[in-house]
């Protein structure tokens, strides 16, 4: 008999016979792989959009000249630069927002004639290019953006740009995959004139070698710097690296549960067919053949799972793109992802993952099958017997792994040897594997303690069930671990989310104290970088009910060699307006340190640069390097790339700026806030497009950003729960399939279906209770690692541990009920068995 | 005690039992012999309440069990019947004593002493905590016999109980069954295709082509 025929008989026929189990396994694997692939594709698209933005309209240039604070600069310098580097191109850019189609856009003014050679702009279309130059508000957009928002040539789009409203006319549509999909290309001159930015540039792209770069450096003022585009791309990628890997890690846990599921299915095939394997071995099949048969079964299931996973991944990617896009827009800067198709490389990755998952899952049962001796075919209990002998060794190995998991996580917490919490992630995996190895001993221990009460409570069914579980501890441990991992993940993520939310609320109470907050409607991120008109601020300051306006300016500055967001606020205004808490803190610090050159740094930077209060840091400013004393290391939930806070007086002194990118308004006591907002809307709306919120709305908005950020985590959690529940059903079903003959014997001995149902539900209940309890130990342990290590190393967010007992008890009850009902599904399988056939089989 | 009147059974188009009439008295040891596929096991399954006849009636202690629904048949099996199978059919992952306790537990009894007593009666004292795979075939069949008797059923149905044992172990098992029948007065219906086994019975019936020939 050839191997193919053997596979047909031993694998395919069996899969057909156990359709439900096969389908469950495939779905379980598919969900894990789909989730992983979808999340990966979505975050990769965001990264590509970053990369496309930096490479932008001049993809063949390798250097860029930027203002060190990220502001626009005077264009005169371009003439000098061009003399040194012929291939240099000026760019003026701004982020805009199209309210009708609710999309953030990236408007770039370029020298089209010089850039056209690099871009695929098909200059053959003379007429449309003419329109492009003629119309002051004409813009070229990408085919991807036009298709996804149904825009065509000649359409006019209302756009919020800077702090005003404009209209943009689509003069042409181009196919160029290297451009960011949400780009609106305008002629540089038109851009400057239309948006009132005459004489300004945002960056200069240059194609240069090291000698040319040295020449350029010589002529640049201190406020400008030239850097490699590659470095900028790396920097941008590193910004969302943590966000991306954290999502992928959680989806990896779903794959882990999928491995359990597949392992279980293959394992069942082995246990169920011991006799057949024994006969095969007796007929001369080698151990290698037996291993191959079961590995191939695993591969078939794994590959089928991957293929379905790719479809699920595509759906996941579609929804993840929106969530990732919104999160990155809030946390970093506006991105728009119009392409959500999984690339070929990810399809290959999904298939490779499927193969890997199936190999991992089927290895142990396949080798177990190969160990079956021809004369062993009727000795069914030998399998559990073998593991029973190994239980102590398993438990010991489990304890060692758990200790190792805690130890490596602690190393990450204490020393942070890497930029990314690899050790903590490894620690979580060690802990999961450790508990898996420990679970048989744990179950035995629980049964020896709970056995008697269960037997008393459930009388004869209790005795039979406890006896059965005691006899199949290893098998039941697999089911138990499915529930345990699922509940641990729920406990850990719920604890993380609620702890985070509570900490955020405390932060809101401390920091959001003004009555009204104003920022440009074009700004979709937490921090805005484009200055507001002076006229606007003056108008507000002049209103009678206003006690003070805290003009807030954000810049992107160089902090110890890293690009971070710097916020400049007006302490005196806050103090005068009654928001004394923070202002007093700063004054006290000035007294303590004997200097007013103080700076607050976010915890993220504190951790990254090992900073303590009282340390001195250096900031690179247009007026040279300046030293400041760290007076506060605070939590900043607004960004994950690091944030520093300084008083406004330093903005003028060292950056030569006195503008604001957003501002907070303090009203006089007794002023009617809604009436004030209506009034400024009335006065300002015709000329400006602004986002105006009152204190409560901003608080609500911050929390809604939080919920949006975690939306994808909720989705991952939900899918992980589904995979785990499939795992529970699969395991219980597998147990029934494995125990069909035992159920039949019980029927012969007079066991009623009611008693068998009670036994199955009680088994499921015991699995549920013990699994949830173990999850209750693993979950908090995982949440401590999530909060204290992974979160700190990745984002530097300070999160105060808060266990949401109320929600956890609801989730626990729901999980328990679902596990119980999972116990009912296998009953139908058991009922479908013809007892006579099973007993007479032998 | 057991009366079968014109019992017929079909499996698809196969007419397995073609009108079986049979009477078993209390305490009788009846052996049914016949070749493979003659309907021996079907007869046992029908008397044991695992299957229903397509025609004919079955009375046990004047109760017509052929009219019972599934629930009543389960109760009937639980109280009145003890099964012994060719391949023992012990639950592999529980110990000897736990296997023997199962019929008691299904009957709502937690009498552990009774289970221990029966393990002793079949000569397995000291092996109570062994698992089935740690026992020889003969020992496993002894456990199965203890399990069949422990809840004090009226009828023992044995389907080729020595079929997977060597002849000397088979004889020992038959000796045990005979001794226990004498001690307990149970009715035993045993099907076998081995001639020497039927010698232990007080009456031997032959089944051929679905019909019993006395």
Short mmCIF file of N, CA and C in Angstrom, two decimals, chain A residues 647-761:
data_model
loop_
_atom_site.label_atom_id
_atom_site.label_comp_id
_atom_site.label_asym_id
_atom_site.label_seq_id
_atom_site.Cartn_x
_atom_site.Cartn_y
_atom_site.Cartn_z
N UNK A 647 7.88 75.92 29.60
CA UNK A 647 7.10 77.15 29.66
C UNK A 647 7.29 77.92 28.35
N UNK A 648 6.25 78.69 28.01
CA UNK A 648 6.25 79.41 26.72
C UNK A 648 7.41 80.38 26.55
N UNK A 649 7.92 80.86 27.69
CA UNK A 649 8.96 81.89 27.55
C UNK A 649 10.17 81.35 26.78
N UNK A 650 10.41 80.04 26.88
CA UNK A 650 11.56 79.42 26.19
C UNK A 650 11.28 79.29 24.69
N UNK A 651 10.02 79.28 24.33
CA UNK A 651 9.64 79.16 22.91
C UNK A 651 10.12 80.39 22.16
N UNK A 652 9.90 81.54 22.79
CA UNK A 652 10.29 82.80 22.17
C UNK A 652 11.82 82.94 22.19
N UNK A 653 12.36 82.58 23.40
CA UNK A 653 13.78 82.83 23.58
C UNK A 653 14.65 81.94 22.69
N UNK A 654 14.33 80.68 22.59
CA UNK A 654 15.23 79.76 21.88
C UNK A 654 14.73 79.33 20.50
N UNK A 655 13.44 79.48 20.25
CA UNK A 655 12.94 79.08 18.93
C UNK A 655 12.44 80.28 18.12
N UNK A 656 12.41 81.41 18.77
CA UNK A 656 12.00 82.64 18.11
C UNK A 656 10.55 82.62 17.67
N UNK A 657 9.72 81.86 18.36
CA UNK A 657 8.31 81.74 17.97
C UNK A 657 7.42 82.28 19.08
N UNK A 658 6.29 82.86 18.68
CA UNK A 658 5.33 83.30 19.69
C UNK A 658 3.91 82.93 19.27
N UNK A 659 3.81 81.93 18.42
CA UNK A 659 2.47 81.55 17.94
C UNK A 659 1.92 80.37 18.76
N UNK A 660 0.73 79.93 18.36
CA UNK A 660 0.12 78.80 19.07
C UNK A 660 -0.52 77.86 18.06
N UNK A 661 -0.52 76.57 18.41
CA UNK A 661 -1.14 75.60 17.50
C UNK A 661 -2.51 75.16 18.02
N UNK A 662 -2.75 75.38 19.30
CA UNK A 662 -4.06 75.16 19.89
C UNK A 662 -4.10 75.99 21.17
N UNK A 663 -5.28 76.25 21.69
CA UNK A 663 -5.29 77.03 22.93
C UNK A 663 -6.46 76.67 23.82
N UNK A 664 -6.25 76.98 25.11
CA UNK A 664 -7.28 76.71 26.10
C UNK A 664 -7.79 78.04 26.65
N UNK A 665 -9.09 78.13 26.84
CA UNK A 665 -9.66 79.39 27.31
C UNK A 665 -10.21 79.21 28.73
N UNK A 666 -9.80 80.12 29.62
CA UNK A 666 -10.34 80.14 30.98
C UNK A 666 -11.35 81.28 31.04
N UNK A 667 -12.55 80.97 31.47
CA UNK A 667 -13.59 82.01 31.54
C UNK A 667 -13.66 82.58 32.95
N UNK A 668 -14.21 83.78 33.01
CA UNK A 668 -14.38 84.40 34.32
C UNK A 668 -15.44 83.63 35.11
N UNK A 669 -15.36 83.72 36.43
CA UNK A 669 -16.32 83.00 37.29
C UNK A 669 -17.74 83.37 36.90
N UNK A 670 -18.58 82.37 36.80
CA UNK A 670 -20.00 82.63 36.52
C UNK A 670 -20.32 82.75 35.04
N UNK A 671 -19.30 82.72 34.18
CA UNK A 671 -19.57 82.86 32.73
C UNK A 671 -20.32 81.61 32.22
N UNK A 672 -21.19 81.86 31.26
CA UNK A 672 -21.99 80.77 30.71
C UNK A 672 -21.19 80.14 29.55
N UNK A 673 -20.66 78.93 29.78
CA UNK A 673 -19.78 78.30 28.79
C UNK A 673 -20.50 78.04 27.45
N UNK A 674 -21.69 77.40 27.46
CA UNK A 674 -22.35 77.14 26.16
C UNK A 674 -22.63 78.43 25.39
N UNK A 675 -23.02 79.48 26.15
CA UNK A 675 -23.31 80.76 25.49
C UNK A 675 -22.04 81.34 24.88
N UNK A 676 -20.94 81.20 25.62
CA UNK A 676 -19.65 81.70 25.12
C UNK A 676 -19.26 80.95 23.83
N UNK A 677 -19.42 79.63 23.85
CA UNK A 677 -19.05 78.83 22.66
C UNK A 677 -19.91 79.25 21.47
N UNK A 678 -21.21 79.46 21.71
CA UNK A 678 -22.09 79.89 20.60
C UNK A 678 -21.61 81.22 20.04
N UNK A 679 -21.20 82.08 20.98
CA UNK A 679 -20.78 83.42 20.55
C UNK A 679 -19.49 83.36 19.71
N UNK A 680 -18.51 82.58 20.19
CA UNK A 680 -17.26 82.57 19.40
C UNK A 680 -17.48 81.84 18.07
N UNK A 681 -18.38 80.89 18.12
CA UNK A 681 -18.73 80.22 16.85
C UNK A 681 -19.29 81.22 15.85
N UNK A 682 -20.18 82.04 16.39
CA UNK A 682 -20.86 83.05 15.57
C UNK A 682 -19.84 84.03 14.97
N UNK A 683 -18.90 84.44 15.84
CA UNK A 683 -17.91 85.44 15.40
C UNK A 683 -16.85 84.82 14.48
N UNK A 684 -16.39 83.62 14.86
CA UNK A 684 -15.22 83.06 14.16
C UNK A 684 -15.55 82.15 12.98
N UNK A 685 -16.70 81.50 13.03
CA UNK A 685 -17.02 80.49 12.00
C UNK A 685 -16.92 81.00 10.56
N UNK A 686 -17.38 82.22 10.30
CA UNK A 686 -17.32 82.63 8.89
C UNK A 686 -15.89 82.68 8.36
N UNK A 687 -14.93 82.99 9.26
CA UNK A 687 -13.56 83.15 8.77
C UNK A 687 -12.65 81.95 9.08
N UNK A 688 -13.00 81.22 10.11
CA UNK A 688 -12.11 80.13 10.52
C UNK A 688 -12.88 78.81 10.62
N UNK A 689 -12.15 77.73 10.41
CA UNK A 689 -12.78 76.43 10.66
C UNK A 689 -12.04 75.81 11.84
N UNK A 690 -12.79 75.72 12.93
CA UNK A 690 -12.16 75.32 14.19
C UNK A 690 -12.90 74.17 14.85
N UNK A 691 -12.18 73.48 15.72
CA UNK A 691 -12.83 72.48 16.55
C UNK A 691 -12.87 73.08 17.95
N UNK A 692 -14.08 73.39 18.42
CA UNK A 692 -14.22 74.05 19.73
C UNK A 692 -14.96 73.11 20.67
N UNK A 693 -14.33 72.80 21.78
CA UNK A 693 -14.98 71.88 22.72
C UNK A 693 -14.95 72.46 24.13
N UNK A 694 -15.98 72.12 24.89
CA UNK A 694 -15.93 72.55 26.28
C UNK A 694 -15.20 71.48 27.10
N UNK A 695 -15.03 71.74 28.37
CA UNK A 695 -14.25 70.85 29.21
C UNK A 695 -14.79 69.42 29.19
N UNK A 696 -16.11 69.30 29.37
CA UNK A 696 -16.70 67.96 29.43
C UNK A 696 -16.55 67.24 28.09
N UNK A 697 -16.72 67.99 27.00
CA UNK A 697 -16.61 67.36 25.68
C UNK A 697 -15.19 66.85 25.43
N UNK A 698 -14.21 67.65 25.88
CA UNK A 698 -12.82 67.23 25.67
C UNK A 698 -12.52 65.97 26.49
N UNK A 699 -13.02 65.97 27.71
CA UNK A 699 -12.82 64.78 28.55
C UNK A 699 -13.41 63.55 27.86
N UNK A 700 -14.63 63.76 27.35
CA UNK A 700 -15.32 62.67 26.66
C UNK A 700 -14.54 62.25 25.41
N UNK A 701 -14.02 63.27 24.71
CA UNK A 701 -13.28 63.02 23.49
C UNK A 701 -12.01 62.19 23.77
N UNK A 702 -11.32 62.55 24.86
CA UNK A 702 -10.09 61.82 25.22
C UNK A 702 -10.43 60.36 25.48
N UNK A 703 -11.55 60.15 26.21
CA UNK A 703 -11.93 58.77 26.50
C UNK A 703 -12.36 58.03 25.24
N UNK A 704 -13.00 58.78 24.32
CA UNK A 704 -13.44 58.10 23.09
C UNK A 704 -12.23 57.74 22.22
N UNK A 705 -11.18 58.58 22.27
CA UNK A 705 -9.94 58.22 21.55
C UNK A 705 -9.37 56.94 22.16
N UNK A 706 -9.43 56.89 23.49
CA UNK A 706 -8.93 55.72 24.19
C UNK A 706 -9.70 54.47 23.73
N UNK A 707 -11.03 54.59 23.72
CA UNK A 707 -11.83 53.43 23.32
C UNK A 707 -11.54 53.03 21.88
N UNK A 708 -11.32 54.05 21.03
CA UNK A 708 -11.03 53.78 19.62
C UNK A 708 -9.68 53.06 19.51
N UNK A 709 -8.72 53.54 20.32
CA UNK A 709 -7.40 52.91 20.30
C UNK A 709 -7.51 51.46 20.70
N UNK A 710 -8.38 51.21 21.66
CA UNK A 710 -8.49 49.84 22.14
C UNK A 710 -9.51 49.02 21.37
N UNK A 711 -10.19 49.67 20.39
CA UNK A 711 -11.21 48.93 19.63
C UNK A 711 -10.62 47.67 19.02
N UNK A 712 -9.43 47.81 18.46
CA UNK A 712 -8.80 46.66 17.81
C UNK A 712 -8.41 45.60 18.85
N UNK A 713 -8.03 46.08 20.05
CA UNK A 713 -7.71 45.13 21.12
C UNK A 713 -8.97 44.37 21.53
N UNK A 714 -10.10 45.10 21.62
CA UNK A 714 -11.36 44.42 21.96
C UNK A 714 -11.66 43.33 20.92
N UNK A 715 -11.47 43.70 19.64
CA UNK A 715 -11.77 42.76 18.56
C UNK A 715 -10.88 41.53 18.67
N UNK A 716 -9.59 41.78 18.95
CA UNK A 716 -8.66 40.66 19.07
C UNK A 716 -9.06 39.77 20.25
N UNK A 717 -9.46 40.47 21.33
CA UNK A 717 -9.87 39.73 22.53
C UNK A 717 -11.07 38.84 22.22
N UNK A 718 -12.03 39.43 21.50
CA UNK A 718 -13.25 38.68 21.16
C UNK A 718 -12.90 37.45 20.33
N UNK A 719 -12.03 37.65 19.33
CA UNK A 719 -11.66 36.52 18.47
C UNK A 719 -10.90 35.46 19.28
N UNK A 720 -10.02 35.94 20.17
CA UNK A 720 -9.29 34.98 21.01
C UNK A 720 -10.26 34.18 21.87
N UNK A 721 -11.30 34.86 22.36
CA UNK A 721 -12.30 34.15 23.18
C UNK A 721 -13.00 33.11 22.33
N UNK A 722 -13.37 33.51 21.09
CA UNK A 722 -14.07 32.57 20.21
C UNK A 722 -13.18 31.35 19.94
N UNK A 723 -11.89 31.63 19.64
CA UNK A 723 -10.97 30.51 19.37
C UNK A 723 -10.88 29.61 20.60
N UNK A 724 -10.80 30.23 21.77
CA UNK A 724 -10.69 29.43 22.99
C UNK A 724 -11.94 28.60 23.22
N UNK A 725 -13.10 29.22 22.95
CA UNK A 725 -14.34 28.47 23.16
C UNK A 725 -14.43 27.31 22.18
N UNK A 726 -13.99 27.58 20.94
CA UNK A 726 -13.95 26.48 19.98
C UNK A 726 -13.03 25.40 20.54
N UNK A 727 -11.95 25.85 21.18
CA UNK A 727 -11.01 24.91 21.81
C UNK A 727 -11.71 24.06 22.86
N UNK A 728 -12.55 24.70 23.67
CA UNK A 728 -13.25 23.96 24.72
C UNK A 728 -14.22 22.96 24.10
N UNK A 729 -15.00 23.43 23.13
CA UNK A 729 -15.97 22.53 22.48
C UNK A 729 -15.21 21.38 21.82
N UNK A 730 -14.15 21.75 21.12
CA UNK A 730 -13.34 20.75 20.42
C UNK A 730 -12.80 19.70 21.39
N UNK A 731 -12.30 20.17 22.54
CA UNK A 731 -11.72 19.22 23.49
C UNK A 731 -12.79 18.32 24.09
N UNK A 732 -13.92 18.94 24.45
CA UNK A 732 -14.97 18.12 25.05
C UNK A 732 -15.54 17.14 24.02
N UNK A 733 -15.65 17.63 22.81
CA UNK A 733 -16.15 16.78 21.73
C UNK A 733 -15.16 15.64 21.49
N UNK A 734 -13.89 16.01 21.49
CA UNK A 734 -12.85 15.00 21.29
C UNK A 734 -12.92 13.95 22.40
N UNK A 735 -13.18 14.44 23.61
CA UNK A 735 -13.27 13.50 24.73
C UNK A 735 -14.42 12.53 24.53
N UNK A 736 -15.54 13.06 24.00
CA UNK A 736 -16.70 12.19 23.76
C UNK A 736 -16.37 11.18 22.68
N UNK A 737 -15.71 11.69 21.60
CA UNK A 737 -15.36 10.77 20.51
C UNK A 737 -14.42 9.70 21.03
N UNK A 738 -13.48 10.15 21.85
CA UNK A 738 -12.53 9.20 22.42
C UNK A 738 -13.24 8.22 23.34
N UNK A 739 -14.30 8.73 23.99
CA UNK A 739 -14.95 7.91 25.01
C UNK A 739 -16.28 7.33 24.54
N UNK A 740 -16.45 7.31 23.21
CA UNK A 740 -17.70 6.76 22.69
C UNK A 740 -17.96 5.36 23.24
N UNK A 741 -16.89 4.56 23.24
CA UNK A 741 -17.06 3.19 23.67
C UNK A 741 -17.39 3.13 25.17
N UNK A 742 -16.76 4.05 25.91
CA UNK A 742 -17.04 4.06 27.35
C UNK A 742 -18.48 4.49 27.61
N UNK A 743 -18.95 5.44 26.81
CA UNK A 743 -20.35 5.88 26.96
C UNK A 743 -21.28 4.71 26.62
N UNK A 744 -20.89 3.96 25.58
CA UNK A 744 -21.68 2.80 25.19
C UNK A 744 -21.71 1.76 26.32
N UNK A 745 -20.56 1.55 26.94
CA UNK A 745 -20.52 0.58 28.05
C UNK A 745 -21.47 1.03 29.16
N UNK A 746 -21.42 2.35 29.42
CA UNK A 746 -22.33 2.89 30.45
C UNK A 746 -23.78 2.64 30.07
N UNK A 747 -24.07 2.79 28.78
CA UNK A 747 -25.44 2.54 28.32
C UNK A 747 -25.81 1.07 28.57
N UNK A 748 -24.87 0.14 28.27
CA UNK A 748 -25.12 -1.28 28.50
C UNK A 748 -25.35 -1.56 29.99
N UNK A 749 -24.61 -0.79 30.81
CA UNK A 749 -24.73 -1.03 32.26
C UNK A 749 -25.95 -0.34 32.87
N UNK A 750 -26.74 0.32 32.01
CA UNK A 750 -27.98 0.92 32.50
C UNK A 750 -27.90 2.41 32.72
N UNK A 751 -26.85 3.04 32.21
CA UNK A 751 -26.76 4.50 32.33
C UNK A 751 -27.75 5.17 31.39
N UNK A 752 -28.56 6.09 31.90
CA UNK A 752 -29.56 6.75 31.04
C UNK A 752 -28.89 7.93 30.33
N UNK A 753 -29.58 8.43 29.28
CA UNK A 753 -29.05 9.61 28.58
C UNK A 753 -28.98 10.80 29.54
N UNK A 754 -29.94 10.84 30.44
CA UNK A 754 -29.95 11.93 31.44
C UNK A 754 -28.68 11.89 32.27
N UNK A 755 -28.31 10.65 32.69
CA UNK A 755 -27.09 10.52 33.51
C UNK A 755 -25.85 10.86 32.68
N UNK A 756 -25.88 10.44 31.41
CA UNK A 756 -24.71 10.72 30.56
C UNK A 756 -24.62 12.22 30.28
N UNK A 757 -25.80 12.84 30.06
CA UNK A 757 -25.79 14.31 29.86
C UNK A 757 -25.23 14.98 31.11
N UNK A 758 -25.74 14.53 32.27
CA UNK A 758 -25.28 15.13 33.53
C UNK A 758 -23.78 14.95 33.67
N UNK A 759 -23.30 13.77 33.27
CA UNK A 759 -21.85 13.51 33.38
C UNK A 759 -21.06 14.46 32.46
N UNK A 760 -21.56 14.65 31.22
CA UNK A 760 -20.86 15.53 30.28
C UNK A 760 -20.86 16.97 30.77
N UNK A 761 -22.04 17.41 31.26
CA UNK A 761 -22.13 18.80 31.72
C UNK A 761 -21.29 18.99 32.97
#
